[in-house]
CSV table of C-alpha atoms and ligand atoms in Angstrom, one decimal:
chain,number,residue,atom,x,y,z
Q,1,MET,CA,-7.7,3.9,-22.7
Q,2,SER,CA,-9.1,4.7,-19.2
Q,3,LEU,CA,-7.6,5.5,-15.8
Q,4,LYS,CA,-10.7,4.4,-14.1
Q,5,THR,CA,-10.3,1.6,-11.6
Q,6,ASP,CA,-12.1,0.0,-8.7
Q,7,VAL,CA,-11.3,-1.4,-5.3
Q,8,GLU,CA,-13.8,-4.2,-5.1
Q,9,SER,CA,-17.2,-2.4,-5.0
Q,10,LEU,CA,-15.7,1.1,-4.9
Q,11,PRO,CA,-15.3,2.7,-8.4
Q,12,LEU,CA,-12.6,5.4,-8.7
Q,13,GLU,CA,-12.3,7.9,-11.6
Q,14,ALA,CA,-8.5,7.8,-11.2
Q,15,PRO,CA,-6.3,5.3,-9.4
Q,16,GLY,CA,-4.4,7.8,-7.1
Q,17,MET,CA,-5.7,8.8,-3.7
Q,18,VAL,CA,-4.3,11.2,-1.1
Q,19,ALA,CA,-2.8,9.0,1.7
Q,20,SER,CA,-3.9,9.5,5.3
Q,21,GLY,CA,-2.2,12.2,7.3
Q,22,ILE,CA,-1.5,14.5,4.4
Q,23,MET,CA,-3.9,17.3,3.7
Q,24,GLY,CA,-6.8,15.3,5.1
Q,25,GLU,CA,-7.3,17.2,8.3
Q,26,THR,CA,-9.8,19.9,7.3
Q,27,GLY,CA,-12.7,20.1,4.9
Q,28,ALA,CA,-11.0,22.8,2.9
Q,29,SER,CA,-7.8,20.9,2.4
Q,30,MET,CA,-9.7,17.8,1.4
Q,31,VAL,CA,-11.7,19.8,-1.2
Q,32,ARG,CA,-8.5,21.2,-2.6
Q,33,MET,CA,-7.1,17.6,-3.0
Q,34,LEU,CA,-10.3,16.3,-4.6
Q,35,GLU,CA,-10.1,19.0,-7.2
Q,36,SER,CA,-6.5,18.0,-8.1
Q,37,GLY,CA,-7.1,14.8,-10.0
Q,38,ALA,CA,-7.0,12.5,-7.1
Q,39,GLY,CA,-9.6,9.7,-7.3
Q,40,ALA,CA,-10.3,10.0,-3.5
Q,41,VAL,CA,-8.9,11.5,-0.4
Q,42,VAL,CA,-8.2,9.5,2.8
Q,43,THR,CA,-8.8,11.5,5.9
Q,44,LYS,CA,-6.3,12.0,8.7
Q,45,SER,CA,-6.7,9.0,11.1
Q,46,ILE,CA,-9.4,10.0,13.6
Q,47,GLY,CA,-9.9,8.6,17.1
Q,48,SER,CA,-12.6,8.8,19.7
Q,49,GLU,CA,-11.2,11.9,21.6
Q,50,PRO,CA,-9.2,14.9,20.6
Q,51,ARG,CA,-5.5,14.3,20.7
Q,52,PRO,CA,-2.7,16.9,20.6
Q,53,GLY,CA,-0.1,14.4,19.3
Q,54,HIS,CA,3.6,14.5,20.2
Q,55,ALA,CA,5.5,17.6,21.1
Q,56,ASN,CA,7.8,19.3,18.5
Q,57,PRO,CA,10.1,18.3,16.9
Q,58,CYS,CA,7.8,15.7,15.4
Q,59,PHE,CA,8.8,15.9,11.7
Q,60,THR,CA,12.1,16.1,9.8
Q,61,GLU,CA,13.4,15.7,6.3
Q,62,VAL,CA,16.0,13.0,5.6
Q,63,LYS,CA,17.7,11.8,2.5
Q,64,GLY,CA,15.0,10.1,0.4
Q,65,GLY,CA,12.0,11.2,2.5
Q,66,PHE,CA,10.7,12.3,5.9
Q,67,VAL,CA,10.6,10.9,9.4
Q,68,ASN,CA,7.6,11.8,11.4
Q,69,ALA,CA,6.2,11.1,14.8
Q,70,MET,CA,3.1,13.2,14.8
Q,71,GLY,CA,1.5,10.9,17.4
Q,72,LEU,CA,-1.9,10.8,15.6
Q,73,PRO,CA,-3.0,14.4,16.4
Q,74,ASN,CA,-6.7,14.9,15.6
Q,75,PRO,CA,-9.8,16.7,16.7
Q,76,GLY,CA,-11.8,13.6,17.7
Q,77,ILE,CA,-14.6,11.9,15.8
Q,78,ASP,CA,-17.4,14.2,16.9
Q,79,ALA,CA,-15.7,17.4,15.9
Q,80,PHE,CA,-14.6,15.8,12.6
Q,81,GLY,CA,-18.2,15.6,11.4
Q,82,ALA,CA,-18.1,19.3,10.2
Q,83,GLU,CA,-14.9,18.7,8.1
Q,84,MET,CA,-16.5,15.6,6.5
Q,85,GLY,CA,-19.7,17.7,5.8
Q,86,GLU,CA,-17.6,20.2,3.8
Q,87,ALA,CA,-15.6,17.6,1.9
Q,88,VAL,CA,-18.0,14.8,1.0
Q,89,PRO,CA,-20.1,16.8,-1.5
Q,90,HIS,CA,-16.9,17.3,-3.6
Q,91,GLY,CA,-15.9,13.7,-4.1
Q,92,LYS,CA,-14.9,10.4,-2.6
Q,93,VAL,CA,-13.7,10.6,1.0
Q,94,VAL,CA,-12.3,7.5,2.8
Q,95,GLY,CA,-12.6,7.8,6.5
Q,96,SER,CA,-9.4,6.6,8.4
Q,97,VAL,CA,-9.9,5.7,12.0
Q,98,PHE,CA,-7.7,4.3,14.8
Q,99,GLY,CA,-8.7,2.7,18.1
Q,100,ALA,CA,-7.4,0.5,20.9
Q,101,SER,CA,-10.1,-2.2,20.6
Q,102,ALA,CA,-12.5,-3.8,18.1
Q,103,GLY,CA,-15.5,-2.0,19.7
Q,104,GLU,CA,-13.7,1.4,19.4
Q,105,PHE,CA,-12.8,0.8,15.8
Q,106,ALA,CA,-16.4,-0.3,15.0
Q,107,SER,CA,-18.0,2.8,16.6
Q,108,LEU,CA,-15.6,5.2,14.9
Q,109,ALA,CA,-16.2,3.5,11.5
Q,110,ALA,CA,-20.0,3.7,11.9
Q,111,LYS,CA,-19.7,7.5,12.5
Q,112,MET,CA,-17.5,7.9,9.4
Q,113,GLU,CA,-20.2,6.1,7.4
Q,114,ASP,CA,-22.8,8.4,8.9
Q,115,TYR,CA,-20.7,11.4,7.8
Q,116,GLY,CA,-20.7,10.1,4.2
Q,117,ALA,CA,-17.4,8.2,3.9
Q,118,CYS,CA,-17.4,6.0,0.8
Q,119,ALA,CA,-15.1,3.4,2.7
Q,120,VAL,CA,-13.4,3.2,6.0
Q,121,GLU,CA,-9.6,2.6,6.4
Q,122,LEU,CA,-8.5,1.0,9.6
Q,123,ASN,CA,-5.2,2.3,10.8
Q,124,LEU,CA,-3.6,-0.9,12.0
Q,125,SER,CA,-0.1,0.4,11.3
Q,126,CYS,CA,1.0,3.7,12.8
Q,127,PRO,CA,4.5,3.0,14.3
Q,128,HIS,CA,4.6,5.8,16.9
Q,129,ALA,CA,1.4,5.9,19.0
Q,130,ARG,CA,1.4,3.8,22.1
Q,131,GLY,CA,-1.5,1.3,22.3
Q,132,TYR,CA,-2.7,2.1,18.7
Q,133,GLY,CA,-1.7,1.4,15.1
Q,134,MET,CA,0.9,-1.3,14.7
Q,135,GLU,CA,0.7,-2.3,18.3
Q,136,VAL,CA,-2.8,-3.7,17.5
Q,137,GLY,CA,-2.0,-4.4,13.9
Q,138,THR,CA,0.7,-7.0,14.2
Q,139,ASP,CA,-1.4,-9.7,15.9
Q,140,PRO,CA,-3.4,-11.7,13.3
Q,141,LYS,CA,-6.0,-12.7,15.9
Q,142,LEU,CA,-6.6,-9.1,17.0
Q,143,VAL,CA,-6.7,-7.9,13.4
Q,144,LYS,CA,-9.3,-10.5,12.4
Q,145,GLY,CA,-11.5,-9.6,15.4
Q,146,ILE,CA,-11.3,-5.8,14.7
Q,147,VAL,CA,-12.1,-6.3,11.0
Q,148,SER,CA,-15.0,-8.6,11.5
Q,149,GLU,CA,-16.5,-6.3,14.2
Q,150,VAL,CA,-16.2,-3.3,12.0
Q,151,LYS,CA,-17.7,-5.2,9.1
Q,152,GLY,CA,-20.7,-5.9,11.3
Q,153,SER,CA,-21.2,-2.2,12.1
Q,154,VAL,CA,-20.9,-0.6,8.6
Q,155,SER,CA,-22.1,-1.3,5.1
Q,156,VAL,CA,-19.4,0.7,3.2
Q,157,PRO,CA,-16.2,-1.2,2.2
Q,158,VAL,CA,-13.7,-1.8,5.0
Q,159,TRP,CA,-10.0,-1.5,4.2
Q,160,ALA,CA,-7.1,-2.3,6.6
Q,161,LYS,CA,-3.9,-0.4,6.4
Q,162,LEU,CA,-0.9,-2.6,7.2
Q,163,THR,CA,2.5,-2.0,8.7
Q,164,PRO,CA,5.7,-3.1,7.0
Q,165,ASN,CA,7.2,-3.4,10.5
Q,166,THR,CA,6.5,-7.2,10.8
Q,167,HIS,CA,7.8,-10.4,9.4
Q,168,ILE,CA,4.2,-11.9,9.2
Q,169,LEU,CA,2.7,-9.4,6.8
Q,170,GLY,CA,1.1,-12.2,4.7
Q,171,GLU,CA,-0.5,-13.7,7.8
Q,172,ILE,CA,-1.9,-10.3,8.9
Q,173,ALA,CA,-3.4,-9.8,5.4
Q,174,LEU,CA,-5.0,-13.2,5.6
Q,175,ALA,CA,-6.5,-12.3,8.9
Q,176,VAL,CA,-8.0,-9.2,7.3
Q,177,GLN,CA,-9.4,-11.3,4.5
Q,178,ASP,CA,-10.8,-13.9,6.9
Q,179,GLY,CA,-12.4,-11.2,9.0
Q,180,GLY,CA,-14.3,-10.1,5.9
Q,181,GLY,CA,-12.2,-7.1,5.0
Q,182,ASP,CA,-12.7,-5.7,1.5
Q,183,ALA,CA,-9.1,-4.5,0.8
Q,184,VAL,CA,-5.6,-4.2,2.3
Q,185,VAL,CA,-3.6,-0.9,2.0
Q,186,ALA,CA,0.2,-1.3,2.2
Q,187,ILE,CA,2.4,0.2,3.5
Q,188,ASN,CA,2.4,2.6,6.4
Q,189,THR,CA,5.8,4.2,7.4
Q,190,LEU,CA,8.9,2.2,8.4
Q,191,LYS,CA,9.9,2.6,12.1
Q,192,ALA,CA,13.0,4.9,12.0
Q,193,MET,CA,15.2,7.2,14.0
Q,194,VAL,CA,17.2,10.4,13.3
Q,195,ILE,CA,20.1,11.4,15.7
Q,196,SER,CA,21.3,14.9,15.9
Q,197,PRO,CA,25.2,14.7,16.0
Q,198,GLU,CA,25.4,18.2,17.6
Q,199,PHE,CA,23.1,17.3,20.5
Q,200,ALA,CA,24.1,13.7,20.5
Q,201,ARG,CA,20.5,12.5,21.0
Q,202,PRO,CA,17.5,11.5,18.9
Q,203,TYR,CA,16.1,14.4,17.1
Q,204,LEU,CA,12.4,13.7,17.4
Q,205,SER,CA,10.7,14.3,20.8
Q,206,ASN,CA,9.3,10.8,20.5
Q,207,ARG,CA,12.8,9.4,19.8
Q,208,PHE,CA,11.6,7.3,16.9
Q,209,GLY,CA,9.1,7.9,14.1
Q,210,GLY,CA,8.1,6.6,10.7
Q,211,LEU,CA,10.1,6.9,7.5
Q,212,SER,CA,8.1,7.8,4.4
Q,213,GLY,CA,8.9,9.0,0.8
Q,214,PRO,CA,11.1,7.5,-2.0
Q,215,ALA,CA,13.3,5.7,0.5
Q,216,ILE,CA,10.5,3.2,1.3
Q,217,ARG,CA,9.2,2.6,-2.3
Q,218,ALA,CA,11.1,-0.6,-3.0
Q,219,VAL,CA,9.9,-2.0,0.3
Q,220,GLY,CA,6.3,-1.1,-0.5
Q,221,VAL,CA,6.5,-2.6,-4.0
Q,222,ARG,CA,8.0,-5.8,-2.6
Q,223,ASP,CA,5.2,-6.0,0.1
Q,224,VAL,CA,2.5,-5.5,-2.4
Q,225,PHE,CA,4.0,-8.1,-4.7
Q,226,ASP,CA,4.0,-10.6,-1.8
Q,227,LEU,CA,0.5,-9.6,-0.7
Q,228,TYR,CA,-0.8,-10.3,-4.2
Q,229,GLU,CA,0.3,-13.9,-3.8
Q,230,ALA,CA,-1.1,-14.2,-0.3
Q,231,VAL,CA,-4.6,-12.8,-0.5
Q,232,SER,CA,-7.4,-12.5,-3.1
Q,233,ILE,CA,-8.9,-9.3,-1.8
Q,234,PRO,CA,-7.8,-6.1,-3.6
Q,235,ILE,CA,-4.6,-4.2,-2.6
Q,236,VAL,CA,-4.1,-0.5,-2.5
Q,237,GLY,CA,-0.3,0.4,-2.8
Q,238,VAL,CA,1.3,3.3,-0.9
Q,239,GLY,CA,4.9,4.3,-0.1
Q,240,GLY,CA,7.2,6.6,-2.0
Q,241,ILE,CA,5.1,7.3,-5.0
Q,242,SER,CA,5.9,10.6,-6.7
Q,243,ASP,CA,5.6,9.9,-10.5
Q,244,TRP,CA,4.0,7.5,-13.0
Q,245,ARG,CA,6.9,5.0,-12.9
Q,246,ASP,CA,6.5,4.6,-9.2
Q,247,ALA,CA,2.7,4.1,-9.5
Q,248,ALA,CA,3.1,1.7,-12.4
Q,249,GLN,CA,5.4,-0.5,-10.3
Q,250,TYR,CA,2.8,-0.8,-7.6
Q,251,ILE,CA,0.1,-1.6,-10.1
Q,252,MET,CA,2.2,-4.2,-11.8
Q,253,ALA,CA,3.1,-5.7,-8.4
Q,254,GLY,CA,-0.7,-6.1,-7.8
Q,255,ALA,CA,-2.3,-2.9,-6.6
Q,256,ARG,CA,-5.7,-1.9,-8.1
Q,257,ALA,CA,-5.2,1.7,-6.8
Q,258,PHE,CA,-2.5,3.7,-5.0
Q,259,GLN,CA,-2.1,6.5,-2.5
Q,260,VAL,CA,0.4,9.4,-2.4
Q,261,GLY,CA,1.5,11.0,0.9
Q,262,SER,CA,5.0,12.6,1.1
Q,263,ALA,CA,5.1,13.7,-2.5
Q,264,VAL,CA,1.9,15.7,-1.9
Q,265,ALA,CA,3.6,17.3,1.1
Q,266,LYS,CA,6.6,18.1,-1.0
Q,267,GLU,CA,5.2,19.0,-4.5
Q,268,GLY,CA,1.6,19.9,-3.8
Q,269,PRO,CA,-1.6,18.5,-5.2
Q,270,GLU,CA,-0.4,18.9,-8.8
Q,271,VAL,CA,1.4,15.6,-8.3
Q,272,PHE,CA,-1.8,13.8,-9.2
Q,273,SER,CA,-2.3,15.4,-12.6
Q,274,LYS,CA,1.4,14.8,-13.4
Q,275,ILE,CA,1.1,11.1,-12.4
Q,276,ASN,CA,-2.2,10.7,-14.4
Q,277,ARG,CA,-0.7,12.2,-17.5
Q,278,GLY,CA,2.4,10.0,-17.3
Q,279,LEU,CA,0.4,6.8,-16.7
Q,280,ALA,CA,-2.0,7.6,-19.6
Q,281,GLU,CA,0.9,8.1,-22.0
Q,282,PHE,CA,2.7,4.9,-20.8
Q,283,MET,CA,-0.5,2.9,-21.1
Q,284,LEU,CA,-1.1,4.2,-24.7
Q,285,ASP,CA,2.5,3.4,-25.7
Q,286,HIS,CA,2.4,-0.1,-24.3
Q,287,GLY,CA,-1.1,-1.2,-25.3
Q,288,TYR,CA,-2.8,-1.2,-21.9
Q,289,ASP,CA,-6.5,-0.3,-22.2
Q,290,SER,CA,-7.2,0.0,-18.5
Q,291,ILE,CA,-5.6,-0.1,-15.1
Q,292,SER,CA,-7.1,-3.6,-14.7
Q,293,ASP,CA,-5.0,-4.8,-17.6
Q,294,MET,CA,-1.9,-3.8,-15.7
Q,295,VAL,CA,-2.7,-5.1,-12.3
Q,296,GLY,CA,-0.3,-7.8,-11.3
Q,297,VAL,CA,1.3,-8.2,-14.7
Q,298,ALA,CA,4.8,-8.6,-13.1
Q,299,HIS,CA,3.5,-11.9,-11.7
Q,300,ASP,CA,2.1,-13.0,-15.2
Q,301,ARG,CA,5.4,-12.1,-16.8
Q,302,LEU,CA,7.4,-14.1,-14.3
Q,303,ARG,CA,5.1,-17.1,-14.9
Q,304,GLU,CA,5.5,-16.7,-18.6
Q,305,ASN,CA,9.3,-16.6,-18.4
Q,306,HIS,CA,9.2,-19.6,-16.1
Q,307,ARG,CA,7.1,-21.6,-18.6
Q,308,ARG,CA,9.4,-20.5,-21.5
Q,309,ASP,CA,12.5,-21.6,-19.5
Q,310,ARG,CA,10.9,-24.9,-18.8
Q,311,ARG,CA,10.0,-25.4,-22.5
Q,312,GLU,CA,13.6,-24.5,-23.5
Q,313,LEU,CA,15.0,-26.9,-21.0
Q,314,ARG,CA,12.8,-29.7,-22.4
Q,315,HIS,CA,13.9,-28.8,-25.9
Q,316,GLN,CA,17.5,-28.8,-25.0
Q,317,ASP,CA,17.0,-32.2,-23.3
Q,318,LEU,CA,15.6,-33.6,-26.5
Q,319,ARG,CA,18.7,-32.4,-28.4
Q,320,VAL,CA,21.3,-34.2,-26.1
Q,321,PRO,CA,23.1,-36.5,-28.6
Q,322,ASP,CA,23.0,-40.2,-28.0
Q,323,GLY,CA,26.0,-41.5,-26.1
Q,324,CYS,CA,26.6,-38.3,-24.2
Q,325,GLN,CA,24.8,-39.5,-21.1
Q,326,GLY,CA,27.1,-40.0,-18.3
Q,327,LEU,CA,30.1,-38.2,-19.9
Q,328,PRO,CA,31.9,-36.0,-17.4
Q,329,GLY,CA,30.5,-32.4,-17.4
Q,330,THR,CA,27.3,-33.3,-19.2
Q,331,VAL,CA,24.1,-32.1,-17.6
Q,332,HIS,CA,21.1,-34.2,-18.7
Q,333,HIS,CA,17.9,-34.2,-16.8
Q,334,GLY,CA,16.2,-36.7,-19.1
Q,335,MET,CA,12.8,-36.6,-20.7
Q,336,GLY,CA,11.0,-36.0,-17.5
Q,337,ALA,CA,12.8,-32.7,-16.7
Q,338,GLY,CA,10.4,-29.8,-16.2
Q,339,HIS,CA,7.6,-31.7,-14.6
Q,340,ALA,CA,6.3,-30.3,-11.4
Q,341,GLY,CA,8.3,-31.7,-8.5
Q,342,ASP,CA,11.5,-32.1,-10.5
Q,343,PRO,CA,14.1,-30.9,-8.1
Q,344,HIS,CA,16.3,-29.6,-10.9
Q,345,VAL,CA,13.7,-27.1,-12.2
Q,346,PRO,CA,13.3,-23.8,-10.3
Q,347,VAL,CA,9.7,-23.2,-9.4
K,401,FMN,C1,3.2,13.6,8.3
K,401,FMN,C2,2.6,12.2,8.1
K,401,FMN,C3,1.4,11.9,8.8
K,401,FMN,C4,0.8,10.6,8.6
K,401,FMN,N1,-0.3,10.3,9.2
K,401,FMN,C5,-1.0,9.2,9.0
K,401,FMN,C6,-2.2,8.9,9.6
K,401,FMN,O1,-2.8,9.6,10.4
K,401,FMN,N2,-2.8,7.6,9.4
K,401,FMN,C7,-2.2,6.7,8.5
K,401,FMN,O2,-2.7,5.6,8.3
K,401,FMN,N3,-1.0,7.0,7.9
K,401,FMN,C8,-0.4,8.2,8.1
K,401,FMN,N4,0.8,8.5,7.5
K,401,FMN,C9,1.4,7.5,6.6
K,401,FMN,C10,1.0,7.7,5.1
K,401,FMN,O3,-0.4,7.7,4.9
K,401,FMN,C11,1.7,6.7,4.2
K,401,FMN,O4,1.3,5.4,4.5
K,401,FMN,C12,3.2,6.8,4.3
K,401,FMN,O5,3.7,8.1,4.5
K,401,FMN,C13,3.9,6.2,3.0
K,401,FMN,O6,3.5,6.9,1.9
K,401,FMN,P1,4.4,8.1,1.2
K,401,FMN,O7,5.8,7.6,1.1
K,401,FMN,O8,3.7,8.4,0.0
K,401,FMN,O9,4.3,9.2,2.2
K,401,FMN,C14,1.4,9.7,7.7
K,401,FMN,C15,2.6,10.1,7.0
K,401,FMN,C16,3.2,11.3,7.2
K,401,FMN,C17,4.4,11.6,6.4
């Protein structure tokens, strides 16, 4: 039994990675994360120039998670080279970048590759930075253009991180795939707001932010489940994972690997060894030899159940006694029931 997995051409010793924005800002914090049992760390999203981010308050705890509007604070790609230099010798570092155009994404990604990133993650999904993130990541044409330009400028795998704040997630993922993207990462935070009753106004300086943590897990699992049906490139699941059961849900929905954000902020890096232990025990108990064995099994199980239901339906049809056809209250689909296209059979 092994926890090793891969995201297309990128092998990982363990399926869990540190999500972007949590402990991925400095070389020292990334090293600490890499020593905790995480298979890789994703850096804070880095842009072309230094950015201070939004004014305080930009982060608050809510029931079931956090709402943040950090505003993509970062030191800029040139200064970030030193942090990468410190972290890369200790393990796999995925370089997350954000830009306003395909050209900007491509040049940032090329620098991340030069710094030793094992893959680049395009932030097409931040909900609270004007002109960036989900503002460019919800237009399939733009997304395809960005991904294909980045693919032309780097040789490491290119992942696209998607927003749940859209009704066309499948189309966007297809645009990533058509642009040559190597994987999709889902999900970033859900656009959200907290109002202070005492002050009778939004709590965050930016008014709205992004919800993360356990409250978004069921949304993320559903999105990964849908993406697995929509695209053939690998999926990395993220959103509300804090224990092995959460991780197993994402894997069974179709993710080959997963990322953890809020739970690292809340519980510390030990969360990875806890998840790894729990997953390993579960896999042993249930006869899964590898993560690959578990990827997408929720889809297989549904298909098996559906086939069984159809078989049972056909069997019942065969047992309908002669002479019952047409009697009031008798349901009989006939010998042809269960064939594709039969309107009586749920597909
Ligand atoms: C404080 C904070 C900062 C974040 N910064 C980034 C970021 O820079 N880039 C990015 O792609 N996602 C960022 N995220 C989103 C996370 O990577 C992740 O997609 C999201 O929080 C859902 O996962 P979780 O529920 O495990 O936290 C941030 C999240 C939080 C809470």
